[in-house]
mmCIF file of C-alpha atoms in Angstrom:
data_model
loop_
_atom_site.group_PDB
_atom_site.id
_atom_site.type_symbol
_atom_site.label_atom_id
_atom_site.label_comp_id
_atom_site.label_asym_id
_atom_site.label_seq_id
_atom_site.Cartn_x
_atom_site.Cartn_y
_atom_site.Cartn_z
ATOM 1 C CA UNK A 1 110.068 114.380 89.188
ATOM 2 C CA UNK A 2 106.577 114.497 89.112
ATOM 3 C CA UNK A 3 106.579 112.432 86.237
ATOM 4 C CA UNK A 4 108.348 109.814 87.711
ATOM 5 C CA UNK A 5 105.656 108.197 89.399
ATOM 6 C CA UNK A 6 104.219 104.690 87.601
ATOM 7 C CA UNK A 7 100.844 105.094 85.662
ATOM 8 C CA UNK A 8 98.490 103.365 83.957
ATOM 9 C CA UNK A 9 97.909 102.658 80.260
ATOM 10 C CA UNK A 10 95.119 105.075 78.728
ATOM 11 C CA UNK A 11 92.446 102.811 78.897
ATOM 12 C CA UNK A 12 92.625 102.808 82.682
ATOM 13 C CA UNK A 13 90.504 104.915 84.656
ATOM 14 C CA UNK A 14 93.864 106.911 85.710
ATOM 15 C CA UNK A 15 94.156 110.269 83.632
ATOM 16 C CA UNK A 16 97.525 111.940 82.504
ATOM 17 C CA UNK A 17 97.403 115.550 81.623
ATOM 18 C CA UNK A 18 100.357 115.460 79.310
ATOM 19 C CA UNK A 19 102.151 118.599 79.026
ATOM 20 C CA UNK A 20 101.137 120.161 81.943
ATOM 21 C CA UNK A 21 102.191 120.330 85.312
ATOM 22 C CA UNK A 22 100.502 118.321 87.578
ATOM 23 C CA UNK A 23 97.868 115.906 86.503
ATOM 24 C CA UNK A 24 93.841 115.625 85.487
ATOM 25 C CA UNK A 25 92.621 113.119 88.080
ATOM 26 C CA UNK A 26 89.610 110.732 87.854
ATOM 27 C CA UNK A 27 87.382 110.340 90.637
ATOM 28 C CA UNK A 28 86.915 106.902 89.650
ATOM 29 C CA UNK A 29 90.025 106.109 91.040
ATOM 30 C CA UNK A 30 90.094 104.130 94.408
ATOM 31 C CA UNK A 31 91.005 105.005 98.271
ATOM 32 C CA UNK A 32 94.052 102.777 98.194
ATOM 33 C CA UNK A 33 95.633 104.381 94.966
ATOM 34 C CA UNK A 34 94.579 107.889 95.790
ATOM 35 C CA UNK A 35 96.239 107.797 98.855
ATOM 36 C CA UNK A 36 99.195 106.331 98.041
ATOM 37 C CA UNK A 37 99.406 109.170 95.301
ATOM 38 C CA UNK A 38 98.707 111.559 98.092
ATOM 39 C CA UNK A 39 101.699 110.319 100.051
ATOM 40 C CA UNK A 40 104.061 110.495 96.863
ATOM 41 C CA UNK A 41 103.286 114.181 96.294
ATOM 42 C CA UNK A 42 103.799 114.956 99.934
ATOM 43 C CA UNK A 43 107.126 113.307 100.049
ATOM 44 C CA UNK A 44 107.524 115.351 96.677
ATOM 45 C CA UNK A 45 106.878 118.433 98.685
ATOM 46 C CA UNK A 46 109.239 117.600 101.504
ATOM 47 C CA UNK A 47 111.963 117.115 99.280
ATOM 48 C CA UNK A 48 114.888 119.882 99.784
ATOM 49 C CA UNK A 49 115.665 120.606 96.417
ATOM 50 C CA UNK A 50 111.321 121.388 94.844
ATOM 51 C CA UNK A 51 111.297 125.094 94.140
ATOM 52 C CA UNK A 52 107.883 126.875 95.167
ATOM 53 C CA UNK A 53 106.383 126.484 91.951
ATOM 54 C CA UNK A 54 106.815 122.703 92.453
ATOM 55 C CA UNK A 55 105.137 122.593 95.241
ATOM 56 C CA UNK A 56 102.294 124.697 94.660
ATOM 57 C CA UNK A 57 101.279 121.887 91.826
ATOM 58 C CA UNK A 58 101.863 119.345 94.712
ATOM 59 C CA UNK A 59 100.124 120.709 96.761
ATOM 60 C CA UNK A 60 97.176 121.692 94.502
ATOM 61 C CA UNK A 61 97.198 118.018 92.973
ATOM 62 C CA UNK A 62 97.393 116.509 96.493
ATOM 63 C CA UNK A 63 94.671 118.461 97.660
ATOM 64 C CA UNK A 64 92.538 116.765 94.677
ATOM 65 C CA UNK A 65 93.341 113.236 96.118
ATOM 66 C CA UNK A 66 92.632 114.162 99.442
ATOM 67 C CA UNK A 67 89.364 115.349 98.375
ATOM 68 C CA UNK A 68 88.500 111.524 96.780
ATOM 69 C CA UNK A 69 90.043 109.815 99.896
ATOM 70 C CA UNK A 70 87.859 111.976 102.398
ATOM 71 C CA UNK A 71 84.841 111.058 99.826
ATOM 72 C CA UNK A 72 85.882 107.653 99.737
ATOM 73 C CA UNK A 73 85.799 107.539 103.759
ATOM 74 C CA UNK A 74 82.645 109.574 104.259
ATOM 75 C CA UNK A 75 80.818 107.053 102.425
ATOM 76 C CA UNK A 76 82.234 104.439 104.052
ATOM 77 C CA UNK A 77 81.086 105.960 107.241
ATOM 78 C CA UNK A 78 77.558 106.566 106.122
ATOM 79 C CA UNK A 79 77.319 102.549 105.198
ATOM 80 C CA UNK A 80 78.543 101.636 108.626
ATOM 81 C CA UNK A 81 76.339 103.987 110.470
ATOM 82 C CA UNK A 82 73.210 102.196 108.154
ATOM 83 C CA UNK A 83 74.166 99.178 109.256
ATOM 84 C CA UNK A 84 74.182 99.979 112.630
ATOM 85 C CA UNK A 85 70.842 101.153 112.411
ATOM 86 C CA UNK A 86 69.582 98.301 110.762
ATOM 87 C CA UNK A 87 70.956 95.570 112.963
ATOM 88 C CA UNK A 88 69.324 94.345 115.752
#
């Protein structure tokens, strides 16, 4: 169930879109979280008995944290590249 999965308390930078199905997510979340979020829904996805609908709000949330992870790593990239430059 997607529900299932541990979250935060409200005043954490992790948003819950109660009622609905899948969740509001923060960017301000980090690469380690995000990812492992993004490895939950894709076991989610794999899982013999999710209908279609299931995994079309899988997939669609997944999609979201793969989105901050490949952010995440861009920027990451961009610093290294800097200091590249920059060092002698």
């Amino acid at each position: 169930d997607l529900h299932s999965f541990p979250t935060r308390r409200s005043s954490d930078l992790f948003v819950r879109d109660t009622g609905a199905a899948g969740e509001k997510v923060s960017e301000d979340i980090g690469f380690e979280e995000s990812l492992e979020r993004l490895n939950y829904l894709a076991d989610k996805i794999k899982e013999p008995g999710t209908n279609l609908e299931d995994s079309l709000a899988y997939y669609e949330e997944a999609m979201k944290y793969y989105e901050i992870c490949n952010k995440i790593l861009k920027t990451a990239e961009q610093k290294i590249e800097t200091i590249e430059e920059v060092r002698p």
